[in-house]
Coordinates of C-alpha atoms in Angstrom, one line a residue:
Chain A
M84 CA -38.7 18.5 -20.0
L85 CA -41.8 17.2 -18.3
S86 CA -41.4 13.8 -20.0
F87 CA -37.8 13.7 -18.8
I88 CA -38.9 14.4 -15.2
A89 CA -41.6 11.7 -15.5
R90 CA -39.1 9.2 -16.8
R91 CA -36.6 10.0 -14.1
A92 CA -39.3 9.8 -11.5
L93 CA -40.3 6.3 -12.8
Q94 CA -36.7 5.2 -12.4
T95 CA -36.5 6.6 -8.9
I96 CA -39.6 4.9 -7.4
P97 CA -38.3 1.3 -7.8
V98 CA -35.0 2.4 -6.2
I99 CA -36.8 3.8 -3.2
F100 CA -38.7 0.5 -2.9
G101 CA -35.4 -1.3 -3.1
V102 CA -34.0 0.9 -0.4
T103 CA -36.9 0.0 1.9
L104 CA -36.3 -3.7 1.1
A105 CA -32.6 -3.4 1.9
T106 CA -33.3 -1.7 5.3
F107 CA -36.0 -4.3 6.0
L108 CA -33.4 -7.0 5.3
L109 CA -31.2 -5.5 8.0
S110 CA -33.6 -6.7 10.6
Q111 CA -33.7 -10.1 9.0
I112 CA -29.9 -10.7 9.3
I113 CA -29.8 -10.1 13.1
P114 CA -28.4 -13.4 14.4
G115 CA -30.6 -15.2 17.0
D116 CA -33.9 -14.1 18.3
P117 CA -34.6 -10.3 17.8
T118 CA -36.8 -10.4 20.9
D119 CA -33.6 -11.0 22.9
I120 CA -32.3 -7.6 21.9
L121 CA -35.6 -5.9 22.6
L122 CA -36.5 -7.6 25.9
G123 CA -33.2 -8.9 27.1
P124 CA -32.3 -12.6 27.4
G125 CA -34.1 -13.0 30.7
A126 CA -37.6 -12.2 29.4
S127 CA -40.4 -14.7 29.8
E128 CA -41.7 -16.8 26.9
E129 CA -45.1 -15.2 27.1
A130 CA -43.6 -11.7 26.8
R131 CA -41.6 -12.8 23.8
A132 CA -44.7 -14.3 22.1
Q133 CA -46.6 -11.1 22.7
L134 CA -43.8 -9.0 21.3
R135 CA -43.4 -11.3 18.3
Q136 CA -47.1 -10.9 17.5
A137 CA -47.0 -7.1 18.1
L138 CA -44.0 -6.7 15.7
G139 CA -45.4 -9.2 13.2
L140 CA -42.4 -11.5 13.7
D141 CA -44.7 -14.5 13.6
R142 CA -45.6 -13.7 9.9
S143 CA -43.7 -14.9 6.8
A144 CA -40.8 -12.8 5.5
L145 CA -43.0 -11.3 2.8
G146 CA -45.7 -10.6 5.3
Q147 CA -43.2 -8.8 7.6
Y148 CA -42.0 -6.7 4.7
L149 CA -45.5 -5.7 3.8
L150 CA -46.2 -4.8 7.4
Y151 CA -42.9 -2.8 7.5
L152 CA -44.0 -0.9 4.3
Q153 CA -47.5 -0.3 5.7
N154 CA -45.9 1.1 8.9
L155 CA -43.5 3.3 7.0
V156 CA -46.4 4.8 5.0
H157 CA -48.0 5.7 8.3
G158 CA -44.8 7.3 9.5
D159 CA -44.2 4.5 12.0
F160 CA -40.5 3.6 12.0
G161 CA -40.7 1.6 15.2
Q162 CA -39.6 2.3 18.7
S163 CA -36.1 3.5 19.7
L164 CA -34.6 1.6 22.6
T165 CA -31.9 4.2 23.2
F166 CA -34.3 7.2 23.4
S167 CA -37.4 5.3 24.6
K168 CA -39.6 7.1 22.1
P169 CA -40.7 6.5 18.5
V170 CA -37.9 6.5 15.9
S171 CA -39.8 9.0 13.8
E172 CA -39.8 11.5 16.7
V173 CA -36.0 11.1 17.2
L174 CA -35.3 11.5 13.5
A175 CA -37.7 14.4 13.0
S176 CA -36.2 16.4 15.9
R177 CA -32.6 15.9 14.5
M178 CA -33.2 16.0 10.7
M179 CA -32.7 19.8 10.4
N180 CA -29.5 19.7 12.4
T181 CA -28.0 17.2 10.0
A182 CA -29.3 19.0 7.0
L183 CA -27.9 22.3 8.2
L184 CA -24.4 20.8 8.7
A185 CA -24.5 19.0 5.3
F186 CA -25.7 22.2 3.5
A187 CA -23.0 24.4 5.1
A188 CA -20.4 21.8 4.2
I189 CA -21.4 21.5 0.6
V190 CA -21.4 25.3 0.2
L191 CA -18.0 25.6 1.9
A192 CA -16.6 22.7 -0.2
S193 CA -17.9 24.1 -3.4
V194 CA -16.7 27.7 -2.9
L195 CA -13.2 26.7 -1.6
G196 CA -12.9 23.8 -4.0
V197 CA -13.7 25.8 -7.1
A198 CA -11.4 28.6 -5.9
A199 CA -8.5 26.3 -5.1
G200 CA -8.9 24.4 -8.4
T201 CA -9.0 27.6 -10.4
F202 CA -6.0 29.0 -8.6
A203 CA -4.0 25.9 -9.4
A204 CA -5.2 25.6 -13.0
L205 CA -4.0 29.1 -13.8
K206 CA -0.4 28.0 -13.5
P207 CA -0.2 24.3 -14.2
G208 CA 3.0 22.7 -13.0
S209 CA 3.8 25.6 -10.7
L210 CA 4.6 25.3 -7.0
R211 CA 1.0 26.1 -6.1
D212 CA -0.4 23.5 -8.5
R213 CA 1.9 20.8 -7.0
A214 CA 1.0 22.0 -3.5
L215 CA -2.7 21.5 -4.4
T216 CA -2.0 17.9 -5.6
V217 CA -0.3 17.1 -2.3
V218 CA -3.1 18.7 -0.2
V219 CA -5.7 16.8 -2.2
L220 CA -3.9 13.5 -1.6
F221 CA -3.8 14.2 2.1
L222 CA -7.4 15.2 2.4
N223 CA -8.4 12.1 0.4
S224 CA -6.4 9.8 2.6
M225 CA -7.3 11.3 6.0
P226 CA -10.0 9.7 8.1
S227 CA -12.5 12.6 8.6
F228 CA -12.8 11.8 12.3
W229 CA -9.1 12.2 12.7
L230 CA -9.1 15.5 11.0
G231 CA -11.9 16.5 13.4
L232 CA -9.9 15.5 16.4
L233 CA -6.9 17.5 15.1
L234 CA -9.1 20.6 14.6
I235 CA -10.5 20.2 18.1
L236 CA -7.0 19.9 19.5
A237 CA -5.7 22.9 17.6
F238 CA -8.6 25.4 17.7
G239 CA -10.5 24.2 20.8
L240 CA -8.0 22.9 23.3
Q241 CA -4.8 24.7 22.4
L242 CA -5.8 28.1 20.9
R243 CA -9.2 28.0 22.7
L244 CA -10.8 29.9 19.8
L245 CA -13.8 27.8 19.1
P246 CA -16.3 25.6 20.9
V247 CA -15.7 21.9 20.1
S248 CA -18.9 20.2 21.0
G249 CA -22.7 20.6 20.6
M250 CA -24.7 23.1 18.6
T251 CA -25.1 26.0 21.0
S252 CA -23.9 27.0 24.4
G253 CA -24.9 29.7 26.9
D254 CA -27.7 32.0 25.5
G255 CA -27.2 30.7 22.0
G256 CA -27.9 33.1 19.1
F257 CA -26.7 33.1 15.5
V258 CA -23.1 33.9 16.1
N259 CA -22.9 31.2 18.8
L260 CA -24.4 28.7 16.4
L261 CA -21.9 29.7 13.6
A262 CA -19.0 29.3 16.0
H263 CA -20.2 25.8 16.9
M264 CA -20.7 25.0 13.3
L265 CA -17.3 26.1 12.0
L266 CA -15.1 23.1 12.9
P267 CA -17.7 20.3 12.1
T268 CA -18.4 22.0 8.8
L269 CA -14.7 22.2 7.9
T270 CA -14.3 18.5 8.9
L271 CA -17.2 17.3 6.9
A272 CA -16.3 19.5 3.9
A273 CA -12.6 18.5 3.7
W274 CA -13.0 15.3 1.5
S275 CA -15.5 16.9 -0.9
L276 CA -13.4 20.0 -1.1
A277 CA -10.5 17.9 -2.3
A278 CA -12.6 16.2 -5.0
I279 CA -14.2 19.4 -6.2
A280 CA -10.8 21.2 -6.4
R281 CA -9.3 18.3 -8.4
M282 CA -12.2 18.2 -10.8
T283 CA -12.2 22.0 -11.2
R284 CA -8.5 22.0 -12.0
S285 CA -8.6 19.2 -14.6
S286 CA -11.8 20.4 -16.3
L287 CA -10.6 24.0 -16.4
L288 CA -7.3 22.9 -17.9
D289 CA -9.2 21.1 -20.6
V290 CA -11.2 24.2 -21.4
I291 CA -8.2 26.6 -21.3
G292 CA -6.6 24.5 -24.0
S293 CA -9.5 24.9 -26.4
D294 CA -9.8 27.0 -29.5
Y295 CA -12.2 29.7 -28.3
V296 CA -10.0 30.5 -25.3
R297 CA -7.0 30.8 -27.6
T298 CA -9.1 33.1 -29.8
A299 CA -10.1 35.2 -26.8
R300 CA -6.4 35.5 -25.8
S301 CA -5.4 36.5 -29.3
R302 CA -8.0 39.3 -29.1
G303 CA -6.1 40.6 -26.1
I304 CA -8.7 39.9 -23.5
G305 CA -7.2 39.8 -20.0
E306 CA -6.4 36.5 -18.4
W307 CA -8.8 36.9 -15.4
R308 CA -11.6 37.9 -17.7
I309 CA -11.0 34.8 -19.9
V310 CA -11.0 32.5 -16.9
F311 CA -14.1 33.9 -15.2
F312 CA -16.3 34.7 -18.2
H313 CA -15.1 32.2 -20.8
A314 CA -13.4 29.2 -19.3
L315 CA -15.0 28.7 -15.9
P316 CA -18.7 28.6 -17.1
N317 CA -17.8 25.9 -19.6
A318 CA -15.8 23.9 -17.0
M319 CA -18.8 24.0 -14.6
P320 CA -21.0 21.0 -15.8
A321 CA -18.3 18.5 -14.8
V322 CA -17.8 20.3 -11.5
I323 CA -21.5 20.3 -10.8
T324 CA -21.7 16.6 -11.3
V325 CA -19.0 16.0 -8.8
I326 CA -20.7 18.4 -6.3
G327 CA -23.9 16.3 -6.7
M328 CA -22.0 13.1 -6.1
Q329 CA -20.5 14.6 -2.9
M330 CA -24.0 15.0 -1.3
G331 CA -24.1 11.3 -0.5
F332 CA -20.7 11.5 1.1
L333 CA -21.8 14.4 3.2
L334 CA -24.9 12.7 4.4
S335 CA -23.0 9.6 5.4
G336 CA -20.0 11.6 6.7
A337 CA -22.4 13.2 9.1
V338 CA -22.3 10.0 11.3
M339 CA -18.5 10.4 11.9
T340 CA -18.5 14.2 12.1
E341 CA -21.5 14.4 14.4
T342 CA -20.0 11.8 16.7
V343 CA -16.7 13.6 17.0
F344 CA -18.3 17.0 17.6
S345 CA -21.4 15.7 19.5
W346 CA -23.5 17.5 17.0
P347 CA -27.1 16.6 17.8
G348 CA -28.1 15.2 14.4
I349 CA -29.2 11.9 13.0
G350 CA -25.6 10.6 12.8
L351 CA -25.0 11.1 16.5
A352 CA -28.3 9.4 17.3
M353 CA -27.2 6.4 15.1
Y354 CA -23.8 6.3 16.9
Q355 CA -25.6 6.2 20.3
A356 CA -27.9 3.5 18.9
I357 CA -24.9 1.2 18.0
S358 CA -23.9 0.5 21.6
T359 CA -27.4 -0.5 22.7
R360 CA -28.0 -2.4 19.4
D361 CA -31.0 -0.2 18.7
I362 CA -31.7 -1.6 15.3
P363 CA -35.0 0.2 14.6
L364 CA -33.2 3.6 15.0
I365 CA -30.3 2.6 12.9
Q366 CA -32.7 1.3 10.2
G367 CA -34.7 4.5 10.3
G368 CA -31.7 6.7 10.1
I369 CA -30.2 4.8 7.2
L370 CA -33.6 4.8 5.4
L371 CA -34.1 8.5 5.8
L372 CA -30.6 9.4 4.7
A373 CA -30.7 7.0 1.7
V374 CA -34.1 8.3 0.6
A375 CA -32.8 11.9 1.0
F376 CA -29.8 11.0 -1.1
V377 CA -32.0 9.5 -3.9
L378 CA -34.2 12.5 -3.9
I379 CA -31.3 14.9 -4.0
N380 CA -29.8 13.0 -7.0
F381 CA -33.2 13.2 -8.7
T382 CA -33.3 17.0 -8.1
I383 CA -29.8 17.4 -9.3
D384 CA -30.5 15.4 -12.5
I385 CA -33.5 17.6 -13.2
L386 CA -31.6 20.8 -12.7
Y387 CA -28.7 19.5 -14.7
A388 CA -31.0 18.7 -17.6
Y389 CA -32.7 22.1 -17.3
F390 CA -29.4 24.0 -17.5
N391 CA -27.8 21.6 -20.0
P392 CA -30.2 21.0 -22.9
K393 CA -27.8 18.6 -24.6
I394 CA -28.5 15.7 -22.2
K395 CA -32.3 16.0 -22.4
L396 CA -32.5 13.5 -25.2
A397 CA -30.2 11.0 -23.4
Chain B
M218 CA -6.5 -13.8 -36.4
S219 CA -3.0 -12.9 -35.4
E220 CA -4.1 -9.3 -34.8
A221 CA -7.1 -10.6 -32.8
A222 CA -4.9 -12.7 -30.6
T223 CA -2.6 -9.8 -30.0
T224 CA -5.4 -7.5 -28.9
A225 CA -7.0 -10.1 -26.7
G226 CA -4.2 -11.6 -24.8
G227 CA -1.3 -9.3 -25.4
E228 CA 0.7 -12.2 -26.9
G229 CA 3.1 -11.5 -29.6
T230 CA 3.9 -8.0 -28.6
K231 CA 7.4 -8.3 -27.2
R232 CA 8.2 -5.1 -25.5
S233 CA 11.3 -4.6 -23.4
F234 CA 10.1 -3.6 -20.0
D235 CA 11.7 -0.4 -18.8
F236 CA 12.3 -0.9 -15.0
G237 CA 14.3 2.3 -14.8
R238 CA 11.2 4.2 -15.7
L239 CA 9.3 2.6 -12.8
F240 CA 12.0 3.6 -10.4
R241 CA 11.9 7.2 -11.6
N242 CA 8.2 7.3 -11.0
G243 CA 8.0 9.1 -7.7
T244 CA 4.4 8.3 -7.0
L245 CA 4.9 4.6 -7.5
V246 CA 8.1 4.4 -5.4
T247 CA 6.6 6.4 -2.5
G248 CA 3.4 4.3 -2.5
V249 CA 5.3 1.0 -2.7
G250 CA 7.8 2.2 -0.1
I251 CA 5.0 3.0 2.4
L252 CA 3.2 -0.3 1.8
A253 CA 6.5 -2.3 2.0
V254 CA 7.3 -0.7 5.4
M255 CA 3.8 -1.4 6.7
M256 CA 4.0 -5.0 5.5
F257 CA 7.4 -5.5 7.0
V258 CA 6.1 -4.2 10.4
A259 CA 3.0 -6.3 10.2
I260 CA 4.9 -9.5 9.4
F261 CA 7.7 -9.0 11.9
A262 CA 5.6 -7.4 14.7
D263 CA 6.4 -10.3 17.0
I264 CA 10.1 -9.7 16.7
I265 CA 10.4 -5.9 16.4
A266 CA 7.7 -4.7 18.8
P267 CA 9.5 -3.6 22.0
H268 CA 6.6 -4.6 24.3
D269 CA 3.7 -7.0 24.6
P270 CA 0.8 -5.0 23.0
F271 CA -1.7 -6.3 25.6
R272 CA 0.3 -5.8 28.8
A273 CA -1.2 -3.0 30.9
N274 CA 1.0 -1.1 33.2
P275 CA -1.1 1.0 35.7
I276 CA 1.9 3.1 36.9
A277 CA 2.8 4.1 33.3
R278 CA -0.5 5.4 32.0
Y279 CA -0.6 8.2 29.4
L280 CA 3.2 8.5 29.2
P281 CA 4.0 11.1 26.4
P282 CA 6.0 10.1 23.3
L283 CA 9.8 9.8 23.7
S284 CA 9.4 8.5 27.3
P285 CA 12.2 6.1 28.3
G286 CA 11.3 2.7 27.0
Y287 CA 8.2 4.0 25.3
F288 CA 9.1 5.7 22.1
L289 CA 5.5 6.7 21.2
G290 CA 4.2 6.8 24.8
T291 CA 1.5 4.7 26.4
D292 CA -2.3 4.6 26.4
E293 CA -5.0 4.8 29.0
L294 CA -4.0 1.4 30.4
G295 CA -0.3 2.0 30.2
R296 CA 0.2 -0.2 27.1
D297 CA 3.0 0.7 24.7
I298 CA 1.5 2.5 21.7
L299 CA 4.3 1.7 19.3
S300 CA 3.8 -2.1 19.9
R301 CA 0.1 -1.8 19.6
L302 CA 0.6 0.1 16.3
M303 CA 2.9 -2.6 15.0
Y304 CA 0.5 -5.4 15.8
G305 CA -2.4 -3.2 14.6
A306 CA -0.7 -3.0 11.2
R307 CA -1.6 -6.7 10.7
L308 CA -5.3 -6.0 11.2
A309 CA -5.2 -2.8 9.2
L310 CA -3.7 -4.5 6.1
L311 CA -6.1 -7.5 6.5
V312 CA -9.3 -5.5 6.7
A313 CA -8.2 -3.3 3.8
V314 CA -7.1 -6.0 1.4
V315 CA -9.3 -9.1 2.2
P316 CA -12.7 -7.4 1.7
T317 CA -11.5 -5.6 -1.4
V318 CA -10.2 -8.8 -3.0
I319 CA -13.3 -10.9 -2.2
A320 CA -15.5 -8.1 -3.4
L321 CA -13.4 -7.8 -6.6
V322 CA -13.9 -11.5 -7.3
I323 CA -17.6 -11.6 -6.5
G324 CA -18.4 -8.2 -8.1
G325 CA -16.2 -9.0 -11.1
A326 CA -17.9 -12.3 -11.7
V327 CA -21.4 -10.8 -11.4
G328 CA -20.4 -7.9 -13.7
L329 CA -18.9 -10.2 -16.2
F330 CA -22.0 -12.4 -16.2
A331 CA -24.4 -9.4 -16.4
G332 CA -22.5 -7.7 -19.2
Y333 CA -21.9 -10.9 -21.2
A334 CA -25.4 -12.3 -20.7
G335 CA -27.2 -9.0 -21.2
G336 CA -31.0 -8.8 -21.4
V337 CA -33.1 -9.5 -18.4
W338 CA -30.1 -10.8 -16.3
D339 CA -28.3 -7.6 -16.9
S340 CA -31.3 -5.5 -15.9
I341 CA -31.9 -7.4 -12.7
V342 CA -28.2 -7.2 -11.6
M343 CA -28.0 -3.5 -12.5
R344 CA -31.2 -2.6 -10.6
I345 CA -29.8 -4.4 -7.5
F346 CA -26.6 -2.4 -7.9
D347 CA -28.7 0.8 -8.3
V348 CA -30.3 0.2 -4.9
M349 CA -27.0 -0.5 -3.2
F350 CA -25.6 2.7 -4.7
A351 CA -28.5 4.6 -3.2
F352 CA -27.0 4.1 0.2
P353 CA -24.5 6.9 0.8
G354 CA -21.0 5.8 1.8
I355 CA -20.5 4.2 5.1
L356 CA -24.2 3.9 6.0
L357 CA -25.0 0.4 4.6
A358 CA -21.8 -1.0 6.1
L359 CA -22.8 0.5 9.4
G360 CA -26.3 -1.0 9.2
I361 CA -25.0 -4.5 8.3
S362 CA -22.3 -4.4 11.0
A363 CA -24.7 -3.3 13.6
A364 CA -27.3 -5.8 12.7
L365 CA -24.8 -8.7 12.6
G366 CA -23.3 -7.5 15.9
P367 CA -20.0 -5.8 16.3
G368 CA -16.8 -7.7 15.5
L369 CA -14.2 -8.4 12.9
S370 CA -16.2 -10.9 10.8
S371 CA -19.3 -8.7 10.7
M372 CA -17.2 -5.7 9.7
I373 CA -15.5 -7.7 6.8
I374 CA -18.9 -9.0 5.6
A375 CA -20.3 -5.5 5.6
M376 CA -17.3 -4.1 3.7
I377 CA -17.5 -6.9 1.1
V378 CA -21.2 -6.2 0.5
V379 CA -20.8 -2.5 0.0
T380 CA -17.7 -2.8 -2.2
I381 CA -19.2 -5.4 -4.6
P382 CA -21.4 -3.1 -6.7
A383 CA -18.6 -0.7 -7.8
F384 CA -16.5 -3.6 -9.1
G385 CA -19.6 -5.1 -10.7
R386 CA -20.4 -1.9 -12.5
I387 CA -16.9 -1.3 -13.8
V388 CA -16.5 -4.9 -15.1
R389 CA -19.9 -4.8 -16.7
G390 CA -19.1 -1.5 -18.5
V391 CA -15.8 -2.8 -19.9
V392 CA -17.5 -6.1 -20.9
L393 CA -20.2 -4.3 -22.8
G394 CA -17.6 -2.5 -24.9
V395 CA -15.4 -5.6 -25.5
K396 CA -18.3 -7.8 -26.4
E397 CA -18.8 -5.8 -29.6
E398 CA -15.1 -6.1 -30.7
L399 CA -14.2 -8.0 -33.8
Y400 CA -12.1 -10.6 -32.1
V401 CA -15.1 -11.7 -29.9
E402 CA -17.2 -11.9 -33.0
A403 CA -14.5 -14.0 -34.6
A404 CA -14.3 -16.3 -31.6
T405 CA -18.1 -16.7 -31.7
A406 CA -17.9 -17.5 -35.4
L407 CA -15.2 -20.1 -34.7
G408 CA -17.8 -21.8 -32.5
Y409 CA -16.1 -21.3 -29.1
G410 CA -18.3 -21.7 -26.0
H411 CA -19.5 -18.8 -24.0
L412 CA -17.5 -19.6 -21.0
R413 CA -14.3 -19.8 -23.0
I414 CA -15.0 -16.5 -24.7
A415 CA -15.9 -14.8 -21.5
L416 CA -12.8 -16.1 -19.6
R417 CA -10.2 -16.1 -22.3
H418 CA -11.1 -13.2 -24.5
V419 CA -13.2 -10.8 -22.5
L420 CA -11.7 -11.1 -19.0
P421 CA -8.1 -10.1 -19.8
N422 CA -9.4 -6.7 -21.0
V423 CA -11.1 -6.1 -17.7
L424 CA -8.0 -6.7 -15.6
A425 CA -6.3 -3.3 -16.0
P426 CA -9.2 -1.1 -15.0
V427 CA -10.2 -3.5 -12.2
L428 CA -6.6 -3.6 -10.8
V429 CA -6.4 0.2 -10.8
Y430 CA -9.8 0.6 -9.2
G431 CA -9.1 -2.2 -6.8
T432 CA -5.9 -0.5 -5.5
L433 CA -7.7 2.8 -5.0
Q434 CA -10.6 1.0 -3.4
T435 CA -8.2 -0.6 -0.9
G436 CA -7.2 2.9 0.1
R437 CA -10.8 3.8 0.7
N438 CA -11.4 0.5 2.6
V439 CA -8.6 1.5 5.0
I440 CA -10.7 4.5 5.9
L441 CA -14.0 2.6 5.9
A442 CA -12.6 -0.1 8.3
A443 CA -11.1 2.6 10.5
S444 CA -14.4 4.4 10.6
L445 CA -16.4 1.3 11.5
S446 CA -13.9 0.5 14.2
F447 CA -14.0 4.0 15.5
L448 CA -17.8 3.7 15.9
G449 CA -17.2 0.5 17.9
L450 CA -18.3 -1.9 15.1
G451 CA -14.9 -3.4 14.5
P452 CA -12.6 -5.8 16.4
Q453 CA -13.4 -5.4 20.1
P454 CA -10.9 -4.5 22.9
P455 CA -8.2 -5.4 23.8
T456 CA -7.4 -6.3 20.1
P457 CA -4.8 -3.7 18.9
D458 CA -6.8 -2.0 16.1
W459 CA -6.0 1.5 14.8
G460 CA -9.5 2.8 14.5
Q461 CA -10.4 1.5 17.9
M462 CA -7.2 3.0 19.4
L463 CA -8.2 6.3 17.9
G464 CA -11.7 6.1 19.3
G465 CA -10.4 5.1 22.8
G466 CA -7.8 7.9 22.8
R467 CA -10.4 10.5 21.9
M468 CA -11.6 10.7 25.5
A469 CA -8.2 11.9 26.7
L470 CA -7.6 14.4 23.9
A471 CA -7.0 17.3 26.3
T472 CA -4.4 15.6 28.5
A473 CA -2.8 13.0 26.2
A474 CA -3.5 13.9 22.6
H475 CA -0.9 11.4 21.2
V476 CA -3.1 8.4 22.1
A477 CA -5.6 9.4 19.4
T478 CA -3.4 11.4 17.0
I479 CA -0.7 8.7 16.4
P480 CA -3.1 5.9 15.3
G481 CA -4.8 8.5 13.0
L482 CA -1.5 9.3 11.4
A483 CA -0.9 5.5 10.8
I484 CA -4.3 5.1 9.2
A485 CA -3.7 8.2 6.9
L486 CA -0.3 6.9 5.9
L487 CA -1.6 3.5 4.9
A488 CA -4.4 5.1 2.9
I489 CA -1.8 7.4 1.2
G490 CA 0.3 4.3 0.3
F491 CA -2.6 2.6 -1.5
N492 CA -3.8 5.9 -3.1
L493 CA -0.3 6.6 -4.5
L494 CA 0.0 3.0 -5.7
G495 CA -3.4 3.3 -7.3
D496 CA -2.6 6.6 -9.0
A497 CA 0.7 5.2 -10.4
A498 CA -1.1 2.0 -11.6
R499 CA -3.7 4.2 -13.3
D500 CA -1.0 6.1 -15.1
L501 CA 0.9 3.0 -16.1
L502 CA -1.8 0.5 -16.9
D503 CA -4.6 2.7 -18.2
P504 CA -3.5 5.9 -19.9
R505 CA -7.1 6.7 -20.8
M506 CA -7.9 7.0 -17.1
K507 CA -4.9 9.3 -16.5
R508 CA -7.0 12.4 -15.9
D509 CA -8.9 12.7 -12.7
R510 CA -12.0 10.8 -13.1
D511 CA -13.0 8.9 -10.0

C-alpha cells in the first residue's frame, strides 16, 4: 500500500508543476503590454519600468517562471486589482465557502443519484426507468446557470420560500445558512446527480444479471434485501469512480453557480475579476482549484486502492 | 490478405443499408430534427426573422411574450427576442461546431502520432494531456479567454485548447490497440511506409469512436460556449448571442423573466439535439460503447 501511495505521489508532483506552468503561461499570452492592464494606458514610462522590474517582467520567460514558482512557495499569488489586496488573502477568505458548497453538492448528488439509479434499475424498461432517462438527458443538456435562474424564479421570486442570494442574511445562524445553501447546492449538484444516477442504473443492471444474484433469488431472499446487501455493494466501485470524476466538475461549476447566487466563494471572485481583467486573481483561483482537484483525485485513488485490493497491483 | 483488407477498410462487406431502421430510431430522429430546425433558422434568419435583431425600441421595453408583433416579447432595449434568437442560432452553431472540429483534427493528429510513434513521444504528449486534464471543466477556458481578452475569437481559441486532450487521448487509445493487429503487422511486413500505414490502416478504425465522441462533445461545447458568454467572455454586445442574452436578462428576472429564460431554453434544446444525435451514433456505430460510459 505504501509503495502504491509513493508511486501515485510521484506521478502527482509533475502534474502539479505542469499546472503551475500552465497558469504561468496565462500571463504570457496576454496581448500587448501587461503593465497597460495594471497601470492603465495613461501611465508614465518610468512607472511602467518600475512595475516591470518589480514583477520581474524584464527577465527571460524562464526567469519569470522561476520567480513565479518562488513567489508561490512563499504564498505570494500577486496583487488583486479588483479587491486591492493580495490574491492569497482573497482566496483564503473564500476557500471554505466554495468547499462547503462543493461538499454539500457532492453529498446531495451521490445520495439522490444512487437512490434514483437504484429505483430505475429495479424495473428496467418501466415508466419510471424511462422517466429517469429523460430527466438525465435534460439535466445533462441544461446550462447550470439557467437551472439556477429557474430555481430562483420558482422558489425565490414566485413562491418566496427561499433566499436567492448570498450566504446569510439577518442574524445568520445554521438554519439561515442552510436555507441560503439549498438552491445553489441543488443547481451545482444537478449535472453530477444525472451522471451518478446513470452509472448506478447501468452498473446495478449488470450486477443484477449475475449468477450470485440469481442464486440469492432462488434461495427465496427478498428483492430489497438482494438489492441492498448483494447487488448495490458490488455495483459501487464504478459509481465511486464517477463520483470522484464529478469533483472536478463541481469545483469548476462553482464559478457559474456562485455567480448566479452571489455566493461569496472563489468562483464569484473570479467572475468579478473578469470585468476588470484582474489576471493575477484569475490565475490564483484557477491554480488553487486545479491543485485541489489533483489532490482530491490523488486521495480518491488511494481510498479506491484501499477498498479494492484488486487494483493495487495495477 | 482479403480478410485484412476487409477489417481495415470495410471494403468487400456489401451490406444493404436499412434506412427504415434509422427512421424508427426515435433518438436519432428527434436529435436530427432539432438540429435541422436550428440549422434552418440559422441559415434563413435574414428572411424569417420578423424584426431587425439590433433595432432598439425604447417604448417597447420588456414586452411579455405573445405581445402583438413580438411573439417572444422584447428585451431591456426593446429589441425583438425571437429575431435575436434566430440570429443567435448562427453563432450558437458556429461556436459549438467549429472549435470541436478543429480540436478533433488537432487532437486526433496528435493522438495518432503519439500512439503510433510510442516511446518518448507518447510519454511527452500524454504528460501534457495529464496536465490539461488537471484543470477542472470550464476553468482553463475561462483563464485563456480572460487572458486573451473577451471576444469571439478568444473564446473559440480557449475552447479548442481545452477540447484537444480528450480527442487526443481517445485516438491514442484506439491506435495502441489497432497497432497490434495482424493486418498492421502484415502491412509493415509488406514494406509500407509509416505514414501510409497510419493513414490508411490505422486511421479508419479511429473514425467511429471519434465521431461518436465528437458529437457528444459538440453538445458539451454548446454549454461551454454559453457559460463563457454568460460570464462576459464571449461575443460582446450588441451581437445576438444566447449566453449573453441570458446573462443580460438575469438582471430583470423579477419583472421580465422571459428575457433570460427563453435563451436558456434555446441553449438546452441545441445541447439536447447534439446529445441525442451522439447517443444514437454511439448505438449505431459503436455497439461496444452502447452502455453508459462517458
